[in-house]
mmCIF file of C-alpha atoms and ligand atoms in Angstrom:
data_model
loop_
_atom_site.group_PDB
_atom_site.id
_atom_site.type_symbol
_atom_site.label_atom_id
_atom_site.label_comp_id
_atom_site.label_asym_id
_atom_site.label_seq_id
_atom_site.Cartn_x
_atom_site.Cartn_y
_atom_site.Cartn_z
ATOM 1 C CA UNK V 766 -88.708 28.606 -45.545
ATOM 2 C CA UNK V 767 -87.505 28.168 -42.032
ATOM 3 C CA UNK V 768 -86.823 24.508 -40.704
ATOM 4 C CA UNK V 769 -89.629 22.892 -38.868
ATOM 5 C CA UNK V 770 -89.218 23.309 -35.021
ATOM 6 C CA UNK V 771 -90.348 19.666 -34.617
ATOM 7 C CA UNK V 772 -87.631 17.176 -33.961
ATOM 8 C CA UNK V 773 -88.190 13.244 -34.368
ATOM 9 C CA UNK V 774 -86.842 11.453 -31.325
ATOM 10 C CA UNK V 775 -86.166 8.310 -33.651
ATOM 11 C CA UNK V 776 -84.443 7.935 -36.802
ATOM 12 C CA UNK V 777 -87.079 7.788 -39.555
ATOM 13 C CA UNK V 778 -84.913 6.037 -41.982
ATOM 14 C CA UNK V 779 -83.702 3.255 -39.738
ATOM 15 C CA UNK V 780 -84.441 -0.451 -40.208
ATOM 16 C CA UNK V 781 -86.582 -2.338 -37.900
ATOM 17 C CA UNK V 782 -89.065 -0.917 -35.417
ATOM 18 C CA UNK V 783 -88.921 2.400 -33.919
ATOM 19 C CA UNK V 784 -91.409 3.907 -31.336
ATOM 20 C CA UNK V 785 -90.914 7.600 -30.523
ATOM 21 C CA UNK V 786 -92.078 11.005 -30.810
ATOM 22 C CA UNK V 787 -92.498 14.222 -32.723
ATOM 23 C CA UNK V 788 -91.150 16.628 -30.404
ATOM 24 C CA UNK V 789 -92.662 20.027 -30.749
ATOM 25 C CA UNK V 790 -91.279 22.802 -28.497
ATOM 26 C CA UNK V 791 -94.303 24.576 -26.728
ATOM 27 C CA UNK V 792 -93.493 26.874 -23.718
ATOM 28 C CA UNK V 793 -96.351 27.410 -21.431
ATOM 29 C CA UNK V 794 -97.316 28.111 -17.831
ATOM 30 C CA UNK V 795 -96.890 24.621 -16.434
ATOM 31 C CA UNK V 796 -93.690 23.725 -18.269
ATOM 32 C CA UNK V 797 -91.384 26.668 -19.363
ATOM 33 C CA UNK V 798 -89.318 24.666 -21.767
ATOM 34 C CA UNK V 799 -91.936 21.989 -22.549
ATOM 35 C CA UNK V 800 -92.993 20.281 -25.646
ATOM 36 C CA UNK V 801 -95.829 18.383 -27.168
ATOM 37 C CA UNK V 802 -94.958 14.992 -27.727
ATOM 38 C CA UNK V 803 -96.770 13.371 -30.669
ATOM 39 C CA UNK V 804 -96.286 9.489 -30.775
ATOM 40 C CA UNK V 805 -94.846 8.114 -33.926
ATOM 41 C CA UNK V 806 -93.793 4.766 -34.972
ATOM 42 C CA UNK V 807 -91.827 3.515 -37.978
ATOM 43 C CA UNK V 808 -91.647 0.048 -39.104
ATOM 44 C CA UNK V 809 -89.151 -0.452 -42.129
ATOM 45 C CA UNK V 810 -87.832 -3.490 -43.848
ATOM 46 C CA UNK V 811 -85.934 -3.477 -47.192
ATOM 47 C CA UNK V 812 -86.885 -1.999 -50.262
ATOM 48 C CA UNK V 813 -90.542 -1.009 -51.100
ATOM 49 C CA UNK V 814 -93.375 1.698 -50.852
ATOM 50 C CA UNK V 815 -93.967 3.795 -48.127
ATOM 51 C CA UNK V 816 -97.335 4.147 -46.417
ATOM 52 C CA UNK V 817 -98.239 7.008 -44.065
ATOM 53 C CA UNK V 818 -100.942 6.038 -41.730
ATOM 54 C CA UNK V 819 -102.632 8.540 -39.715
ATOM 55 C CA UNK V 820 -105.457 9.156 -37.014
ATOM 56 C CA UNK V 821 -106.434 11.767 -34.700
ATOM 57 C CA UNK V 822 -106.341 14.588 -37.106
ATOM 58 C CA UNK V 823 -109.526 15.255 -35.385
ATOM 59 C CA UNK V 824 -109.142 14.639 -31.572
ATOM 60 C CA UNK V 825 -112.453 13.187 -30.932
ATOM 61 C CA UNK V 826 -112.590 10.389 -33.601
ATOM 62 C CA UNK V 827 -111.442 6.868 -32.243
ATOM 63 C CA UNK V 828 -111.325 4.228 -34.956
ATOM 64 C CA UNK V 829 -108.150 5.530 -36.357
ATOM 65 C CA UNK V 830 -106.187 5.933 -33.052
ATOM 66 C CA UNK V 831 -107.544 2.416 -31.944
ATOM 67 C CA UNK V 832 -106.273 0.889 -34.967
ATOM 68 C CA UNK V 833 -103.217 2.560 -35.388
ATOM 69 C CA UNK V 834 -101.762 2.400 -31.767
ATOM 70 C CA UNK V 835 -102.465 -1.439 -32.167
ATOM 71 C CA UNK V 836 -101.073 -1.730 -35.387
ATOM 72 C CA UNK V 837 -97.777 -0.119 -34.233
ATOM 73 C CA UNK V 838 -97.514 -2.413 -31.451
ATOM 74 C CA UNK V 839 -98.187 -5.518 -33.511
ATOM 75 C CA UNK V 840 -96.807 -5.185 -37.123
ATOM 76 C CA UNK V 841 -93.839 -7.346 -37.422
ATOM 77 C CA UNK V 842 -91.191 -6.039 -39.604
ATOM 78 C CA UNK V 843 -90.493 -9.174 -41.135
ATOM 79 C CA UNK V 844 -93.763 -8.883 -42.795
ATOM 80 C CA UNK V 845 -93.011 -5.631 -44.218
ATOM 81 C CA UNK V 846 -91.412 -4.879 -47.554
ATOM 82 C CA UNK V 847 -90.945 -1.053 -47.492
ATOM 83 C CA UNK V 848 -91.912 1.436 -44.743
ATOM 84 C CA UNK V 849 -94.900 2.125 -42.588
ATOM 85 C CA UNK V 850 -94.971 5.308 -40.666
ATOM 86 C CA UNK V 851 -97.667 5.495 -38.186
ATOM 87 C CA UNK V 852 -98.822 8.645 -36.343
ATOM 88 C CA UNK V 853 -102.065 7.474 -34.486
ATOM 89 C CA UNK V 854 -103.002 11.008 -33.180
ATOM 90 C CA UNK V 855 -101.841 13.784 -35.346
ATOM 91 C CA UNK V 856 -103.245 16.530 -33.699
ATOM 92 C CA UNK V 857 -102.039 15.203 -30.295
ATOM 93 C CA UNK V 858 -103.285 18.149 -28.087
ATOM 94 C CA UNK V 859 -106.713 17.747 -29.452
ATOM 95 C CA UNK V 860 -106.587 14.039 -29.008
ATOM 96 C CA UNK V 861 -105.557 14.407 -25.397
ATOM 97 C CA UNK V 862 -108.408 16.806 -24.831
ATOM 98 C CA UNK V 863 -110.895 14.581 -26.624
ATOM 99 C CA UNK V 864 -111.887 17.629 -28.911
ATOM 100 C CA UNK V 865 -111.920 18.115 -32.715
ATOM 101 C CA UNK V 866 -109.724 21.122 -32.431
ATOM 102 C CA UNK V 867 -106.604 21.985 -30.450
ATOM 103 C CA UNK V 868 -107.227 23.190 -26.815
ATOM 104 C CA UNK V 869 -104.052 25.221 -27.418
ATOM 105 C CA UNK V 870 -104.992 27.468 -30.408
ATOM 106 C CA UNK V 871 -108.409 26.068 -31.441
ATOM 107 C CA UNK V 872 -106.607 24.931 -34.681
ATOM 108 C CA UNK V 873 -108.510 22.412 -36.792
ATOM 109 C CA UNK V 874 -105.418 20.584 -38.313
ATOM 110 C CA UNK V 875 -107.353 19.507 -41.315
ATOM 111 C CA UNK V 876 -108.050 23.223 -42.171
ATOM 112 C CA UNK V 877 -104.424 24.235 -41.470
ATOM 113 C CA UNK V 878 -102.377 22.925 -44.300
ATOM 114 C CA UNK V 879 -99.823 23.590 -45.675
ATOM 115 C CA UNK V 880 -99.225 24.962 -42.229
ATOM 116 C CA UNK V 881 -96.318 27.297 -41.093
ATOM 117 C CA UNK V 882 -93.106 26.476 -39.339
ATOM 118 C CA UNK V 883 -93.459 29.795 -37.355
ATOM 119 C CA UNK V 884 -97.273 29.583 -36.769
ATOM 120 C CA UNK V 885 -99.377 28.223 -33.998
ATOM 121 C CA UNK V 886 -98.899 24.762 -32.623
ATOM 122 C CA UNK V 887 -101.415 23.333 -35.010
ATOM 123 C CA UNK V 888 -99.827 25.088 -38.054
ATOM 124 C CA UNK V 889 -96.439 23.669 -36.955
ATOM 125 C CA UNK V 890 -98.038 20.118 -37.057
ATOM 126 C CA UNK V 891 -99.275 20.775 -40.669
ATOM 127 C CA UNK V 892 -96.087 22.181 -41.825
ATOM 128 C CA UNK V 893 -94.220 19.073 -40.366
ATOM 129 C CA UNK V 894 -96.348 16.735 -42.391
ATOM 130 C CA UNK V 895 -96.461 18.964 -45.407
ATOM 131 C CA UNK V 896 -92.870 19.175 -45.890
ATOM 132 C CA UNK V 897 -91.297 16.237 -43.826
ATOM 133 C CA UNK V 898 -93.635 13.349 -43.814
ATOM 134 C CA UNK V 899 -95.996 13.492 -47.080
ATOM 135 C CA UNK V 900 -92.926 13.518 -49.204
ATOM 136 C CA UNK V 901 -91.807 10.381 -48.089
ATOM 137 C CA UNK V 902 -95.118 8.704 -48.653
ATOM 138 C CA UNK V 903 -96.465 6.888 -51.663
ATOM 139 C CA UNK V 904 -99.875 6.228 -50.148
ATOM 140 C CA UNK V 905 -101.485 7.922 -47.245
ATOM 141 C CA UNK V 906 -104.546 6.505 -45.220
ATOM 142 C CA UNK V 907 -106.009 9.271 -42.784
ATOM 143 C CA UNK V 908 -108.764 7.824 -40.654
ATOM 144 C CA UNK V 909 -111.770 9.877 -39.671
ATOM 145 C CA UNK V 910 -115.169 9.457 -38.343
ATOM 146 C CA UNK V 911 -117.922 11.814 -37.216
ATOM 147 C CA UNK V 912 -116.529 13.077 -34.093
ATOM 148 C CA UNK V 913 -118.996 14.348 -31.387
ATOM 149 C CA UNK V 914 -121.161 16.080 -33.760
ATOM 150 C CA UNK V 915 -121.750 13.693 -36.553
ATOM 151 C CA UNK V 916 -122.450 10.094 -37.189
ATOM 152 C CA UNK V 917 -121.641 8.251 -40.521
ATOM 153 C CA UNK V 918 -122.332 5.075 -42.365
ATOM 154 C CA UNK V 919 -119.088 3.249 -42.148
ATOM 155 C CA UNK V 920 -116.981 4.172 -45.325
ATOM 156 C CA UNK V 921 -113.721 4.474 -46.874
ATOM 157 C CA UNK V 922 -113.503 7.521 -49.430
ATOM 158 C CA UNK V 923 -111.400 9.319 -51.775
ATOM 159 C CA UNK V 924 -111.978 12.213 -54.076
ATOM 160 C CA UNK V 925 -112.724 12.758 -57.620
ATOM 161 C CA UNK V 926 -109.337 14.186 -59.031
ATOM 162 C CA UNK V 927 -108.313 16.107 -62.080
ATOM 163 C CA UNK V 928 -105.663 13.540 -62.900
ATOM 164 C CA UNK V 929 -107.576 10.501 -63.810
ATOM 165 C CA UNK V 930 -104.546 7.973 -63.461
ATOM 166 C CA UNK V 931 -104.311 9.347 -59.858
ATOM 167 C CA UNK V 932 -108.082 8.991 -59.354
ATOM 168 C CA UNK V 933 -107.908 5.438 -60.475
ATOM 169 C CA UNK V 934 -105.220 4.632 -58.037
ATOM 170 C CA UNK V 935 -107.151 6.156 -54.969
ATOM 171 C CA UNK V 936 -110.342 4.607 -55.894
ATOM 172 C CA UNK V 937 -108.511 1.121 -56.115
ATOM 173 C CA UNK V 938 -107.159 1.760 -52.736
ATOM 174 C CA UNK V 939 -110.609 2.565 -51.312
ATOM 175 C CA UNK V 940 -112.033 -0.656 -52.928
ATOM 176 C CA UNK V 941 -109.249 -2.613 -51.164
ATOM 177 C CA UNK V 942 -109.884 -1.240 -47.808
ATOM 178 C CA UNK V 943 -113.277 -2.918 -47.960
ATOM 179 C CA UNK V 944 -115.347 -0.967 -45.674
ATOM 180 C CA UNK V 945 -119.075 -1.786 -45.929
ATOM 181 C CA UNK V 946 -119.385 1.426 -48.018
ATOM 182 C CA UNK V 947 -117.115 3.250 -50.557
ATOM 183 C CA UNK V 948 -117.491 6.971 -51.228
ATOM 184 C CA UNK V 949 -116.518 9.184 -54.052
ATOM 185 C CA UNK V 950 -116.462 12.146 -51.639
ATOM 186 C CA UNK V 951 -117.464 15.697 -51.982
ATOM 187 C CA UNK V 952 -116.110 18.239 -49.682
ATOM 188 C CA UNK V 953 -117.814 21.488 -48.329
ATOM 189 C CA UNK V 954 -114.532 23.170 -47.831
ATOM 190 C CA UNK V 955 -111.407 21.613 -49.345
ATOM 191 C CA UNK V 956 -109.083 24.419 -48.635
ATOM 192 C CA UNK V 957 -106.172 23.780 -45.922
ATOM 193 C CA UNK V 958 -107.228 20.029 -45.721
ATOM 194 C CA UNK V 959 -104.569 17.225 -45.374
ATOM 195 C CA UNK V 960 -106.351 15.514 -48.187
ATOM 196 C CA UNK V 961 -105.732 18.529 -50.665
ATOM 197 C CA UNK V 962 -102.130 18.738 -49.789
ATOM 198 C CA UNK V 963 -101.342 14.978 -50.236
ATOM 199 C CA UNK V 964 -103.444 14.911 -53.455
ATOM 200 C CA UNK V 965 -101.518 17.888 -54.881
ATOM 201 C CA UNK V 966 -98.248 16.082 -54.433
ATOM 202 C CA UNK V 967 -99.661 13.191 -56.385
ATOM 203 C CA UNK V 968 -99.894 10.906 -53.448
ATOM 204 C CA UNK V 969 -102.572 7.980 -53.259
ATOM 205 C CA UNK V 970 -104.638 9.487 -50.521
ATOM 206 C CA UNK V 971 -107.676 7.602 -48.962
ATOM 207 C CA UNK V 972 -109.712 8.612 -45.962
ATOM 208 C CA UNK V 973 -112.372 7.199 -43.949
ATOM 209 C CA UNK V 974 -115.609 8.186 -42.142
ATOM 210 C CA UNK V 975 -116.336 5.016 -39.868
ATOM 211 C CA UNK V 976 -118.989 6.196 -37.432
ATOM 212 C CA UNK V 977 -119.048 9.105 -34.859
ATOM 213 C CA UNK V 978 -120.840 10.511 -31.780
ATOM 214 C CA UNK V 979 -117.302 10.879 -30.311
ATOM 215 C CA UNK V 980 -116.907 7.292 -29.601
ATOM 216 C CA UNK V 981 -116.422 3.922 -31.638
ATOM 217 C CA UNK V 982 -118.016 0.593 -31.698
ATOM 218 C CA UNK V 983 -116.858 -3.053 -32.038
ATOM 219 C CA UNK V 984 -117.908 -3.196 -35.621
ATOM 220 C CA UNK V 985 -116.494 0.371 -36.587
ATOM 221 C CA UNK V 986 -112.989 -0.599 -34.991
ATOM 222 C CA UNK V 987 -113.032 -4.170 -36.813
ATOM 223 C CA UNK V 988 -113.661 -2.187 -40.051
ATOM 224 C CA UNK V 989 -110.598 0.199 -39.191
ATOM 225 C CA UNK V 990 -108.227 -2.767 -38.176
ATOM 226 C CA UNK V 991 -109.173 -5.052 -41.418
ATOM 227 C CA UNK V 992 -109.051 -1.828 -43.606
ATOM 228 C CA UNK V 993 -105.663 -0.688 -42.807
ATOM 229 C CA UNK V 994 -104.255 -4.265 -43.246
ATOM 230 C CA UNK V 995 -105.880 -4.253 -46.583
ATOM 231 C CA UNK V 996 -104.465 -1.137 -47.721
ATOM 232 C CA UNK V 997 -100.824 -2.309 -46.734
ATOM 233 C CA UNK V 998 -101.456 -5.545 -48.516
ATOM 234 C CA UNK V 999 -103.010 -3.671 -51.620
ATOM 235 C CA UNK V 1000 -99.881 -1.532 -51.817
ATOM 236 C CA UNK V 1001 -97.492 -4.585 -51.658
ATOM 237 C CA UNK V 1002 -95.939 -3.490 -48.232
ATOM 238 C CA UNK V 1003 -97.447 -6.483 -46.598
ATOM 239 C CA UNK V 1004 -97.678 -9.509 -48.502
ATOM 240 C CA UNK V 1005 -100.874 -11.694 -48.880
ATOM 241 C CA UNK V 1006 -104.204 -11.135 -50.469
ATOM 242 C CA UNK V 1007 -106.586 -8.341 -49.583
ATOM 243 C CA UNK V 1008 -109.368 -9.694 -47.334
ATOM 244 C CA UNK V 1009 -112.136 -8.652 -49.653
ATOM 245 C CA UNK V 1010 -115.721 -8.178 -48.408
ATOM 246 C CA UNK V 1011 -118.965 -6.503 -49.991
ATOM 247 C CA UNK V 1012 -118.665 -2.801 -50.531
ATOM 248 C CA UNK V 1013 -121.241 -0.565 -52.118
ATOM 249 C CA UNK V 1014 -120.268 2.587 -53.829
ATOM 250 C CA UNK V 1015 -121.774 5.694 -52.941
ATOM 251 C CA UNK V 1016 -121.738 9.137 -54.799
ATOM 252 C CA UNK V 1017 -122.139 12.792 -53.505
ATOM 253 C CA UNK V 1018 -122.936 14.291 -56.892
ATOM 254 C CA UNK V 1019 -123.519 17.915 -55.796
ATOM 255 C CA UNK V 1020 -123.898 20.345 -52.887
ATOM 256 C CA UNK V 1021 -127.741 19.086 -52.511
ATOM 257 C CA UNK V 1022 -126.376 16.204 -50.582
ATOM 258 C CA UNK V 1023 -126.065 18.444 -47.559
ATOM 259 C CA UNK V 1024 -128.817 19.865 -45.418
ATOM 260 C CA UNK V 1025 -128.144 22.680 -42.853
ATOM 261 C CA UNK V 1026 -130.064 23.929 -39.961
ATOM 262 C CA UNK V 1027 -131.489 27.308 -40.118
ATOM 263 C CA UNK V 1028 -132.672 27.589 -36.517
ATOM 264 C CA UNK V 1029 -131.603 26.456 -33.184
ATOM 265 C CA UNK V 1030 -133.560 23.713 -31.354
ATOM 266 C CA UNK V 1031 -133.960 20.078 -30.551
ATOM 267 C CA UNK V 1032 -133.307 17.773 -33.385
ATOM 268 C CA UNK V 1033 -135.415 14.677 -34.283
ATOM 269 C CA UNK V 1034 -134.129 12.305 -37.000
ATOM 270 C CA UNK V 1035 -136.939 10.905 -39.170
ATOM 271 C CA UNK V 1036 -134.754 8.360 -40.892
ATOM 272 C CA UNK V 1037 -131.725 6.405 -39.640
ATOM 273 C CA UNK V 1038 -128.302 5.869 -41.311
ATOM 274 C CA UNK V 1039 -128.462 3.577 -44.494
ATOM 275 C CA UNK V 1040 -132.310 4.212 -44.888
ATOM 276 C CA UNK V 1041 -133.571 5.047 -48.285
ATOM 277 C CA UNK V 1042 -134.722 8.813 -48.773
ATOM 278 C CA UNK V 1043 -136.601 10.564 -51.588
ATOM 279 C CA UNK V 1044 -136.201 14.149 -52.728
ATOM 280 C CA UNK V 1045 -138.660 16.054 -50.719
ATOM 281 C CA UNK V 1046 -138.912 13.544 -47.750
ATOM 282 C CA UNK V 1047 -138.691 14.937 -44.299
ATOM 283 C CA UNK V 1048 -135.457 13.627 -43.138
ATOM 284 C CA UNK V 1049 -135.252 15.556 -39.758
ATOM 285 C CA UNK V 1050 -137.379 18.062 -37.677
ATOM 286 C CA UNK V 1051 -136.205 20.976 -35.435
ATOM 287 C CA UNK V 1052 -138.396 21.535 -32.533
ATOM 288 C CA UNK V 1053 -138.458 24.924 -30.700
ATOM 289 C CA UNK V 1054 -137.198 24.543 -27.199
ATOM 290 C CA UNK V 1055 -138.093 28.064 -25.986
ATOM 291 C CA UNK V 1056 -141.807 27.517 -25.425
ATOM 292 C CA UNK V 1057 -144.750 25.164 -26.213
ATOM 293 C CA UNK V 1058 -147.154 25.693 -29.016
ATOM 294 C CA UNK V 1059 -144.673 26.039 -31.850
ATOM 295 C CA UNK V 1060 -144.636 23.671 -34.758
ATOM 296 C CA UNK V 1061 -141.390 21.880 -35.567
ATOM 297 C CA UNK V 1062 -139.414 22.972 -38.701
ATOM 298 C CA UNK V 1063 -138.994 20.186 -41.222
ATOM 299 C CA UNK V 1064 -135.781 19.457 -43.058
ATOM 300 C CA UNK V 1065 -136.328 18.032 -46.541
ATOM 301 C CA UNK V 1066 -133.911 15.904 -48.792
ATOM 302 C CA UNK V 1067 -132.917 17.781 -51.764
ATOM 303 C CA UNK V 1068 -132.210 14.730 -53.644
ATOM 304 C CA UNK V 1069 -133.005 11.026 -53.362
ATOM 305 C CA UNK V 1070 -130.465 8.300 -52.107
ATOM 306 C CA UNK V 1071 -129.596 7.038 -48.765
ATOM 307 C CA UNK V 1072 -128.818 8.808 -45.378
ATOM 308 C CA UNK V 1073 -125.026 8.657 -45.287
ATOM 309 C CA UNK V 1074 -124.489 11.063 -42.265
ATOM 310 C CA UNK V 1075 -126.447 13.046 -39.717
ATOM 311 C CA UNK V 1076 -126.065 15.490 -36.915
ATOM 312 C CA UNK V 1077 -125.462 13.582 -33.727
ATOM 313 C CA UNK V 1078 -126.323 15.631 -30.535
ATOM 314 C CA UNK V 1079 -129.761 16.016 -29.603
ATOM 315 C CA UNK V 1080 -129.574 19.920 -29.693
ATOM 316 C CA UNK V 1081 -128.682 21.724 -32.872
ATOM 317 C CA UNK V 1082 -127.861 25.364 -33.774
ATOM 318 C CA UNK V 1083 -128.394 27.280 -36.896
ATOM 319 C CA UNK V 1084 -125.691 26.509 -39.540
ATOM 320 C CA UNK V 1085 -125.060 22.881 -38.243
ATOM 321 C CA UNK V 1086 -124.794 20.217 -40.872
ATOM 322 C CA UNK V 1087 -128.084 18.022 -40.283
ATOM 323 C CA UNK V 1088 -127.807 15.451 -42.978
ATOM 324 C CA UNK V 1089 -125.738 14.185 -45.823
ATOM 325 C CA UNK V 1090 -127.670 12.212 -48.528
ATOM 326 C CA UNK V 1091 -125.566 9.844 -50.831
ATOM 327 C CA UNK V 1092 -126.590 8.171 -54.042
ATOM 328 C CA UNK V 1093 -125.956 4.371 -54.278
ATOM 329 C CA UNK V 1094 -124.055 3.476 -57.460
ATOM 330 C CA UNK V 1095 -125.567 0.464 -58.990
HETATM 331 ZN ZN1 ZN P 2517 -112.367 14.228 -38.813
#
């Protein structure tokens, strides 16, 4: 395969603290020989495992970038045994635009793996992570939240995996993160995800959904900052005990977790995040917006549990994910 067109401006193997960029050539109207400059920091000290910490895989999710720009600035290499690679905003064009996908090619980075060295800008970023950064990592923490269109209970998550030893390792890392909720996550569409790429390489891969709505809260950013340090402590890269706090496990046992809108309209949530729901309960209504005198359409829970995620904007379109119900593990 062709080499990646991306060049790091720092030596990824050097000791100490390096701040630089992954430079991706991108010729365009306003910069003939221009580049996309993706910020990267590497903090390395002695022998030990390597953690790859990423945010901004989707450009409108902020807990990850807030925690990781901060960590890159403050993590003292003396406290590190091993290597911490920090990319606070993976899909940097999307991050700068404040959008989920790239404004350059509409690429959803988390559906672009394994990527291509000769593909679109987004595919080139995926390819660099696939072939250059993931192979270096022992543990990967990829921050997400709901972005502009979803809102989540704050949870750290990992997937049920075919390799049960790997699954035990990822669930232990989720537990160490110590978000208020911990999720055994089911994906609607796992093909092309960074998660899948890392898991297939046998890495310990953990992710989060820490809120949403295209913003962050004081609480969600605190969870992110504590969680990333906990994962570094858990993996032995930073010394000290994990700062444990109460976490409750959630399951997504089947596709019945999800409800999707079947018409356009105005959304009314009937339960809030964390509320208990029973199978058959109306969890949201979609109101017609074209005329008066039309009854709203009820969206009913297909299983019992708690509301773990919901559609965020006031207006909804057919096909939008309206809600996710998860089962509390007791
Ligand atoms: Zn995301």
